[in-house]
PDB file of N, CA and C in Angstrom:
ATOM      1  N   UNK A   1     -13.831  40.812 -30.129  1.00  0.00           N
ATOM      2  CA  UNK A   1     -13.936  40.171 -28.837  1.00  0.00           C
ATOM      3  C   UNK A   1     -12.566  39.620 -28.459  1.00  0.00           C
ATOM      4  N   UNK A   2     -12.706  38.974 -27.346  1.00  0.00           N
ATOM      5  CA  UNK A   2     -11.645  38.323 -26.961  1.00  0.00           C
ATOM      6  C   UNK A   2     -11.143  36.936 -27.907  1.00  0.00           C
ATOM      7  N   UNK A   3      -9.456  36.879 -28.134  1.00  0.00           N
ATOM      8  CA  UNK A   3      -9.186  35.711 -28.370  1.00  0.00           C
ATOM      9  C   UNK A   3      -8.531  34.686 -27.458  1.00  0.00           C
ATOM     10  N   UNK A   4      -8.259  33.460 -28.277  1.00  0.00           N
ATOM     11  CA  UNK A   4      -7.864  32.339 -27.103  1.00  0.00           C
ATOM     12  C   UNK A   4      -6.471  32.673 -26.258  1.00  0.00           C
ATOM     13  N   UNK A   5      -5.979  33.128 -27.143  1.00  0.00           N
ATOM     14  CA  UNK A   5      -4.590  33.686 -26.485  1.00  0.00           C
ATOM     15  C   UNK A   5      -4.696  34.953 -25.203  1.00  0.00           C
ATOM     16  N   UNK A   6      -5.688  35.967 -25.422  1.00  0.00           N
ATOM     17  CA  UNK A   6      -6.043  36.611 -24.387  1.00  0.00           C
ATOM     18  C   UNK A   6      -6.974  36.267 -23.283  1.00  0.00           C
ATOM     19  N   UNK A   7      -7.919  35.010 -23.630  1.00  0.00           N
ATOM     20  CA  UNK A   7      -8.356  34.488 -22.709  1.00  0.00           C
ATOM     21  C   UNK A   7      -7.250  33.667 -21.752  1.00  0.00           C
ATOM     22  N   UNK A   8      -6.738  32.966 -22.377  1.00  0.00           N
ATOM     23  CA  UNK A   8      -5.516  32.201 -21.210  1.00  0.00           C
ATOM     24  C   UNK A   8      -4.674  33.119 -20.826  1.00  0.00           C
ATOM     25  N   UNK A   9      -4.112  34.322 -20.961  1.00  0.00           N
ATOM     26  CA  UNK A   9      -3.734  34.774 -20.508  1.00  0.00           C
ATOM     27  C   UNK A   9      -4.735  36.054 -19.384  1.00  0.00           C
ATOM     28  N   UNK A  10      -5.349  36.122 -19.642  1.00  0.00           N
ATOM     29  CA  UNK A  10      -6.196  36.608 -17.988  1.00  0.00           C
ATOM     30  C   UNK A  10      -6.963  35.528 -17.013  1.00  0.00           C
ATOM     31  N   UNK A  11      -7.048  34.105 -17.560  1.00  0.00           N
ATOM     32  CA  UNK A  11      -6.962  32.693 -17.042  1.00  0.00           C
ATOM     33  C   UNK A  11      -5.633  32.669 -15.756  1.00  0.00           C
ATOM     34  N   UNK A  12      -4.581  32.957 -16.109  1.00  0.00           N
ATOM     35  CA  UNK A  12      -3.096  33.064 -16.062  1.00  0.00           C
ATOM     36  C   UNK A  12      -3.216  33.337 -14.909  1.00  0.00           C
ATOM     37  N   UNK A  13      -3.699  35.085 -14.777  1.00  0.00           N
ATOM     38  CA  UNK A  13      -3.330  36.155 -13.874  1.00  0.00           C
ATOM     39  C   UNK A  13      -4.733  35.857 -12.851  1.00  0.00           C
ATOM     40  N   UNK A  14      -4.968  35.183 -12.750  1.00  0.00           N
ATOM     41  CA  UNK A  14      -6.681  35.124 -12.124  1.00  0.00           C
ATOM     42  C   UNK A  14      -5.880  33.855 -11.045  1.00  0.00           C
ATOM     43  N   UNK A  15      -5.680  32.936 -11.952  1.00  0.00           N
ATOM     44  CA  UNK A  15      -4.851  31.564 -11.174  1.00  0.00           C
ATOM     45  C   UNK A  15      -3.762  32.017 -10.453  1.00  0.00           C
ATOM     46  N   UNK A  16      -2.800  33.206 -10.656  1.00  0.00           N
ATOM     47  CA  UNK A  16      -1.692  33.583  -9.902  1.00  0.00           C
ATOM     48  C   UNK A  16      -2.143  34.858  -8.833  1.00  0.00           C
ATOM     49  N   UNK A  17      -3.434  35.169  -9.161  1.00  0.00           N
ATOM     50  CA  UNK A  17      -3.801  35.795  -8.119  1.00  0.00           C
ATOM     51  C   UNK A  17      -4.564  34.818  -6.701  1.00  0.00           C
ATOM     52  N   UNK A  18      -4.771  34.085  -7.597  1.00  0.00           N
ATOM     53  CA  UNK A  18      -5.817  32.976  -6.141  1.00  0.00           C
ATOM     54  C   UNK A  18      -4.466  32.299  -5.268  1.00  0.00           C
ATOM     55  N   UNK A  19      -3.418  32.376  -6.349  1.00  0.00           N
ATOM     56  CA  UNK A  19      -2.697  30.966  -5.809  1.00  0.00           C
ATOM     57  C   UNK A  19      -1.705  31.795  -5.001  1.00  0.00           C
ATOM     58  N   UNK A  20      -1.736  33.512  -4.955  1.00  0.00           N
ATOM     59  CA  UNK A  20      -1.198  33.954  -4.531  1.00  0.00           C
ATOM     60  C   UNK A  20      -1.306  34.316  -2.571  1.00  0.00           C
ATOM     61  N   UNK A  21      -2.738  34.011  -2.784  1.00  0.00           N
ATOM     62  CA  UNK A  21      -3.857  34.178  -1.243  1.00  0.00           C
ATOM     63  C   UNK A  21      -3.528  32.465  -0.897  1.00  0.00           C
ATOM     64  N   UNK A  22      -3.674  31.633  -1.255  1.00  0.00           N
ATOM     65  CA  UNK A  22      -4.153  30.491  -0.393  1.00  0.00           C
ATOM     66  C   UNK A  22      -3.227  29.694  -1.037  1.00  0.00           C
ATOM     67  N   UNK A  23      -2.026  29.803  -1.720  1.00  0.00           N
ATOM     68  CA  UNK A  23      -1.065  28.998  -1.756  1.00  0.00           C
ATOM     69  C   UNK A  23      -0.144  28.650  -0.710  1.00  0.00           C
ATOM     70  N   UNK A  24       0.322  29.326   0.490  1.00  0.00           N
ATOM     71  CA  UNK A  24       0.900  29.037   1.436  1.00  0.00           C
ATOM     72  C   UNK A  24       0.483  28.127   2.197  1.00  0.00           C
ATOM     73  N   UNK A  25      -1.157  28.544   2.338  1.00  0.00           N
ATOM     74  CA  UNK A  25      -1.909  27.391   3.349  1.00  0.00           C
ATOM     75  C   UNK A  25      -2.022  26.470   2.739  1.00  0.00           C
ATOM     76  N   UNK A  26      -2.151  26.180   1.505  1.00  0.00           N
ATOM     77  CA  UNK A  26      -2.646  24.473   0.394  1.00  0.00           C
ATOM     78  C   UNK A  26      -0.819  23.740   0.641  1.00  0.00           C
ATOM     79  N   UNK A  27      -0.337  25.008   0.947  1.00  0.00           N
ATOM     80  CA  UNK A  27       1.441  24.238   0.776  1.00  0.00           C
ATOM     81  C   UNK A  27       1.307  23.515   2.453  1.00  0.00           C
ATOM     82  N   UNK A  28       1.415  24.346   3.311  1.00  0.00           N
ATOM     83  CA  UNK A  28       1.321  23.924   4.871  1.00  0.00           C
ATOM     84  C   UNK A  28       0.261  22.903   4.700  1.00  0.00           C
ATOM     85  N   UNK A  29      -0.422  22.154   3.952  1.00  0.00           N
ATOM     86  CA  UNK A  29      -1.809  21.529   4.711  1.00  0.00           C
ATOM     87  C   UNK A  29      -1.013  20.424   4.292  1.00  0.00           C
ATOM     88  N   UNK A  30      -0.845  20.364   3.014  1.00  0.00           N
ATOM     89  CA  UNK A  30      -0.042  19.405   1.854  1.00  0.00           C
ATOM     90  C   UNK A  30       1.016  18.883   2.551  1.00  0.00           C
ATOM     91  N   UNK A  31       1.857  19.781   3.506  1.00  0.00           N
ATOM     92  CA  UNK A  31       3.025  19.574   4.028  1.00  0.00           C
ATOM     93  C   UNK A  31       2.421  18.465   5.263  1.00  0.00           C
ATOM     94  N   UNK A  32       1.442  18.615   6.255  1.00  0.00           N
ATOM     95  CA  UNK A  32       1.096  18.312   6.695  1.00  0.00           C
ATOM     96  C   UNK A  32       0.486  16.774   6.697  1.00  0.00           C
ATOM     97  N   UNK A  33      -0.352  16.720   5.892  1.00  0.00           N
ATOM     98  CA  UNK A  33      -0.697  15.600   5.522  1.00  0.00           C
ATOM     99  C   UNK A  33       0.445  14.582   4.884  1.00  0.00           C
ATOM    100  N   UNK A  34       1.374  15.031   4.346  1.00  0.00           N
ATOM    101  CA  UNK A  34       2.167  13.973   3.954  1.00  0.00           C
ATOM    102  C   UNK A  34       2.760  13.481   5.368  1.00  0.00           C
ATOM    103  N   UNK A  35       3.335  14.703   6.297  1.00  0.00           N
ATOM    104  CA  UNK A  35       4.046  13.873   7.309  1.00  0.00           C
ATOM    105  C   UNK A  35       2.911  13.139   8.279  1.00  0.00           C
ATOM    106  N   UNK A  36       1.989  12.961   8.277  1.00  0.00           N
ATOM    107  CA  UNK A  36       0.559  12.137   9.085  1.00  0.00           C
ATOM    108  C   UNK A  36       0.312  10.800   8.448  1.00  0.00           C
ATOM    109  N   UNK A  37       0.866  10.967   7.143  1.00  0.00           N
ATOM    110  CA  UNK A  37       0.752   9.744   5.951  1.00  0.00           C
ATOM    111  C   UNK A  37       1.708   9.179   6.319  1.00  0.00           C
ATOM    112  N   UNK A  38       3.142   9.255   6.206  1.00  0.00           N
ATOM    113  CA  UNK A  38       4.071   8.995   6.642  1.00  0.00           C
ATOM    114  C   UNK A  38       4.650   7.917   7.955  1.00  0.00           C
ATOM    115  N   UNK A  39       3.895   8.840   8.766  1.00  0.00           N
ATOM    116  CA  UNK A  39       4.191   8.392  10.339  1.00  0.00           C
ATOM    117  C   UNK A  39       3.116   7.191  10.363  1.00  0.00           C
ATOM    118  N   UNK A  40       2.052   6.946   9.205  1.00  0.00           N
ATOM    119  CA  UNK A  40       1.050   5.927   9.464  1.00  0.00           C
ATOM    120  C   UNK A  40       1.589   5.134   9.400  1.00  0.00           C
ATOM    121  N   UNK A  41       2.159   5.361   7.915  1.00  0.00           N
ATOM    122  CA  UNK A  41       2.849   4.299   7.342  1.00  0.00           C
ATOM    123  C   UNK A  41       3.815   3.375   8.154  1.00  0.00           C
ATOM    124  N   UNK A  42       4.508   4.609   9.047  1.00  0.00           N
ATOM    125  CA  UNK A  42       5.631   3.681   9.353  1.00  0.00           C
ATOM    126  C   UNK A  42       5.096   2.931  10.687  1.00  0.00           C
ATOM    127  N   UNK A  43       4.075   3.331  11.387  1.00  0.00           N
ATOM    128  CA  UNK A  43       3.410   2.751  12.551  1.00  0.00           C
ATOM    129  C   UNK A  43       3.156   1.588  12.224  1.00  0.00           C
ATOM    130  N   UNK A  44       2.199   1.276  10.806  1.00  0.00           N
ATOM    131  CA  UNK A  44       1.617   0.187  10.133  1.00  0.00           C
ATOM    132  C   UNK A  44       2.844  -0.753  10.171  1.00  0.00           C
ATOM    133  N   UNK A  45       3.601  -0.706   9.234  1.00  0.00           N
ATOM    134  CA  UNK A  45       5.086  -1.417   9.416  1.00  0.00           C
ATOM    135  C   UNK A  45       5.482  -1.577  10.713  1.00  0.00           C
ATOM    136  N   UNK A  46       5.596  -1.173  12.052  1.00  0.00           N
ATOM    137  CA  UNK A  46       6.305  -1.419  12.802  1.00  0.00           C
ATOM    138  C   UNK A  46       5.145  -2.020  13.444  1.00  0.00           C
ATOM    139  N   UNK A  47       4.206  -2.096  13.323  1.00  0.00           N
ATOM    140  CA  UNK A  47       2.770  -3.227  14.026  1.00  0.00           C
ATOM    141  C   UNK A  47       3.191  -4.794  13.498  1.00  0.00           C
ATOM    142  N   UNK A  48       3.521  -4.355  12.158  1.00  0.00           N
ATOM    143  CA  UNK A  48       3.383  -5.908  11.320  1.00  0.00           C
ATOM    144  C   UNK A  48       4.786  -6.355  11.591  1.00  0.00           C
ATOM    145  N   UNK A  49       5.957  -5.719  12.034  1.00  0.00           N
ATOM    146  CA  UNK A  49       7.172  -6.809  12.481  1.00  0.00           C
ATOM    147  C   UNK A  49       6.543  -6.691  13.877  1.00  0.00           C
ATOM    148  N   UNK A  50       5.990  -5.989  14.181  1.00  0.00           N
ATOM    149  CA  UNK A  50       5.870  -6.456  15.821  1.00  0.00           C
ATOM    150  C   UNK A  50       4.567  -8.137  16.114  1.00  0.00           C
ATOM    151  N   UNK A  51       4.026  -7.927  15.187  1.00  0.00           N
ATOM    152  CA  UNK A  51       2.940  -9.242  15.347  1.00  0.00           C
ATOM    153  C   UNK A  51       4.052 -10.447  14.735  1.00  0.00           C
ATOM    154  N   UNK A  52       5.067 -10.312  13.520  1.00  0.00           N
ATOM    155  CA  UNK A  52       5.655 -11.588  13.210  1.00  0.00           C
ATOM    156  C   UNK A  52       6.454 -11.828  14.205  1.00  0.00           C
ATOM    157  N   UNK A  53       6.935 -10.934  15.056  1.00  0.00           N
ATOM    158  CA  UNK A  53       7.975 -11.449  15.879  1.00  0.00           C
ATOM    159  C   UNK A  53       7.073 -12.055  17.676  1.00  0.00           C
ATOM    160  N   UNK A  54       6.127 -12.101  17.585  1.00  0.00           N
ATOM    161  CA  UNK A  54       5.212 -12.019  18.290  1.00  0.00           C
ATOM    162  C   UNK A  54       4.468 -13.429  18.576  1.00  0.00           C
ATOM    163  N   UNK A  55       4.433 -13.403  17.250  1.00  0.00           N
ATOM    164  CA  UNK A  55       3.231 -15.169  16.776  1.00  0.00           C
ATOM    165  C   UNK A  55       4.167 -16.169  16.652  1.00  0.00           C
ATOM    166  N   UNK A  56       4.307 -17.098  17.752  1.00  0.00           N
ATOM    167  CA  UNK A  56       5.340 -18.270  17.202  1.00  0.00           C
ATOM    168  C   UNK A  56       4.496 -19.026  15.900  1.00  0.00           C
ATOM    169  N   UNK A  57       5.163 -19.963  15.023  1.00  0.00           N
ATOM    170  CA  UNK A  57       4.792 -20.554  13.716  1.00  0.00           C
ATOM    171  C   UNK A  57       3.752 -21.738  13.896  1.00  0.00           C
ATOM    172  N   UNK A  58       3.265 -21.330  13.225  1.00  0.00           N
ATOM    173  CA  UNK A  58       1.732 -22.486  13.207  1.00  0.00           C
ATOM    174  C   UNK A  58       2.755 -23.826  13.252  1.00  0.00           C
ATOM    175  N   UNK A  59       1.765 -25.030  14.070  1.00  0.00           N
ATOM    176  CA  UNK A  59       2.107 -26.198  13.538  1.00  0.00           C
ATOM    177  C   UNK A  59       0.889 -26.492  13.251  1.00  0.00           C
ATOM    178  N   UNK A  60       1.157 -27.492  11.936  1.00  0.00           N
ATOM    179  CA  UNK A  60      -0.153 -28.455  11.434  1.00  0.00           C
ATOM    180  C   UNK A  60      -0.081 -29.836  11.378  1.00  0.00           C
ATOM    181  N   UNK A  61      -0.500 -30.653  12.391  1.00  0.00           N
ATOM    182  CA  UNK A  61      -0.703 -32.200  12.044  1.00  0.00           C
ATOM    183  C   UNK A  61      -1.005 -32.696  11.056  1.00  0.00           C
ATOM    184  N   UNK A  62       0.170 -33.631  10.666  1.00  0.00           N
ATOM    185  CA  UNK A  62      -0.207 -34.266   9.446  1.00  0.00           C
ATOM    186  C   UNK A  62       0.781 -35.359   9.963  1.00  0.00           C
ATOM    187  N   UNK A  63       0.510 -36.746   8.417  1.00  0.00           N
ATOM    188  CA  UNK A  63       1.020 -37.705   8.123  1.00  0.00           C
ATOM    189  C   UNK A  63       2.413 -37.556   7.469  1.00  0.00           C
ATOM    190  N   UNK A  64       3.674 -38.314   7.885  1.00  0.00           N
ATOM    191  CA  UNK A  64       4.477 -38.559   6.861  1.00  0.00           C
ATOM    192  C   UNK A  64       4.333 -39.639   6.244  1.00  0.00           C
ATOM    193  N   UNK A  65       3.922 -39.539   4.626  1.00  0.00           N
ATOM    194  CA  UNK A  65       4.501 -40.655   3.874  1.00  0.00           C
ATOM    195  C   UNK A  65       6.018 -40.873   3.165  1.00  0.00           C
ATOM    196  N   UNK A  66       6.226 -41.886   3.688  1.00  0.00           N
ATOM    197  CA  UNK A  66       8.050 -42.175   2.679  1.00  0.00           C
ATOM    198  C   UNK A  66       8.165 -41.794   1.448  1.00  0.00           C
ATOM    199  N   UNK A  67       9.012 -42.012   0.968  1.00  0.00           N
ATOM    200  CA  UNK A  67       9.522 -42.167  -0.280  1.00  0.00           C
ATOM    201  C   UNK A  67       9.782 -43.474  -0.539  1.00  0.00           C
ATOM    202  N   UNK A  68       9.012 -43.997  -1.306  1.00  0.00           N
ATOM    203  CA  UNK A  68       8.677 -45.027  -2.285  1.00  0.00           C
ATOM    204  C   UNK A  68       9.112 -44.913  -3.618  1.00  0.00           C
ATOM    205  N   UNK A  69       9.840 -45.655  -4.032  1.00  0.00           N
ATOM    206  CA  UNK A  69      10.098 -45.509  -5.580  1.00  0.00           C
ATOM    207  C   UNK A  69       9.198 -46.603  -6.644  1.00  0.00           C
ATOM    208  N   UNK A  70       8.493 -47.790  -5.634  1.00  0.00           N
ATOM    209  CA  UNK A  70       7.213 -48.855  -6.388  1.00  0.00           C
ATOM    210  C   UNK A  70       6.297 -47.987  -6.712  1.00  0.00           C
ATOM    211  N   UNK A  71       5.561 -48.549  -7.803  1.00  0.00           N
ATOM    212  CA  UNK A  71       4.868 -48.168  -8.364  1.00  0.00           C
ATOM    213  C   UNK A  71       3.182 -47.835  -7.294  1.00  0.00           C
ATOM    214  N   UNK A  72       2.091 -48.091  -7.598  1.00  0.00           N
ATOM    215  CA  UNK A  72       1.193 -47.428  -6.680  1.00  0.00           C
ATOM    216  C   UNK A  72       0.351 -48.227  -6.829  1.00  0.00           C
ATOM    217  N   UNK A  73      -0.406 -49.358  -6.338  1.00  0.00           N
ATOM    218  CA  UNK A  73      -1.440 -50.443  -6.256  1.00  0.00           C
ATOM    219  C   UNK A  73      -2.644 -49.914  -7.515  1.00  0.00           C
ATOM    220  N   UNK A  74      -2.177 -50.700  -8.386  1.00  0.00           N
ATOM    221  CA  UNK A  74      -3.393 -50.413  -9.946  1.00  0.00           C
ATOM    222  C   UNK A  74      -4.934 -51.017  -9.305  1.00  0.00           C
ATOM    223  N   UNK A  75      -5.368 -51.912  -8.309  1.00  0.00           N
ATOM    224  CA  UNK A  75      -6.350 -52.059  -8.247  1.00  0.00           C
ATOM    225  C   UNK A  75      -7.683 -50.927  -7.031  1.00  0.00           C
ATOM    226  N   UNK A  76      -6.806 -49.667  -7.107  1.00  0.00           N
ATOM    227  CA  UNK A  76      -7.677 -48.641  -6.387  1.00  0.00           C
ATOM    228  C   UNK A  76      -7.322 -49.325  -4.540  1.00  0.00           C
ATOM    229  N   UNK A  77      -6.491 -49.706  -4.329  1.00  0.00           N
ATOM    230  CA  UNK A  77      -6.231 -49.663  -2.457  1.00  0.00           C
ATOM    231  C   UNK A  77      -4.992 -48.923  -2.347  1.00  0.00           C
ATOM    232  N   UNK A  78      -4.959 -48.882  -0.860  1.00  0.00           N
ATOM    233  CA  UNK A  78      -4.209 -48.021  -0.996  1.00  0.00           C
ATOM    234  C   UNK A  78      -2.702 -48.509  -0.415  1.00  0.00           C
ATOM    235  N   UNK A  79      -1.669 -48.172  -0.322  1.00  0.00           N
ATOM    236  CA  UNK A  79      -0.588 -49.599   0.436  1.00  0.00           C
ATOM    237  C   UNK A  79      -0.733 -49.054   1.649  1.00  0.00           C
TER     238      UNK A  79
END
C-alpha cells in the first residue's frame, strides 16, 4: 500500500493543484480586505482626534483644602 512519504506527497500535488485555481482570487480578496481594514482603522483614529479636539475639558466642582502642616483634631471634628 501506500506509505507516509507517498501519501504527503500526492497531499502536496492535490494542495498545488487547488491552490493553483483559486489562489489568485484568495490573494485579491486577502488583498482586499486588508486595505478595508486599514482605511477603518485609520477612519477610527481620525474620529477619536477629531472628538478630543472637539470636547473642551470637563470641569468638576470641588473644595480647596490648604495645606496644613497641624496635626488633625483627635476628637473626630473636623477643623
Amino acid at each position: 500500500m501506500f506509505g507516509l512519504s507517498e501519501l504527503a506527497i500526492i497531499l502536496i500535488v492535490v494542495i498545488a493543484l487547488v491552490l493553483a485555481k483559486k489562489g489568485p482570487e484568495l490573494a485579491r480578496n486577502a488583498g482586499k480586505s486588508a486595505r478595508i481594514l486599514k482605511a477603518e482603522a485609520r477612519a477610527m483614529k481620525e474620529a477619536e482626534e477629531q472628538q478630543a479636539t472637539d470636547t473642551p475639558p470637563r470641569v468638576i466642582q470641588g473644595e480647596t483644602i490648604p495645606n496644613r502642616t497641624e496635626h488633625p483634631p483627635t476628637d473626630g471634628t473636623r477643623p
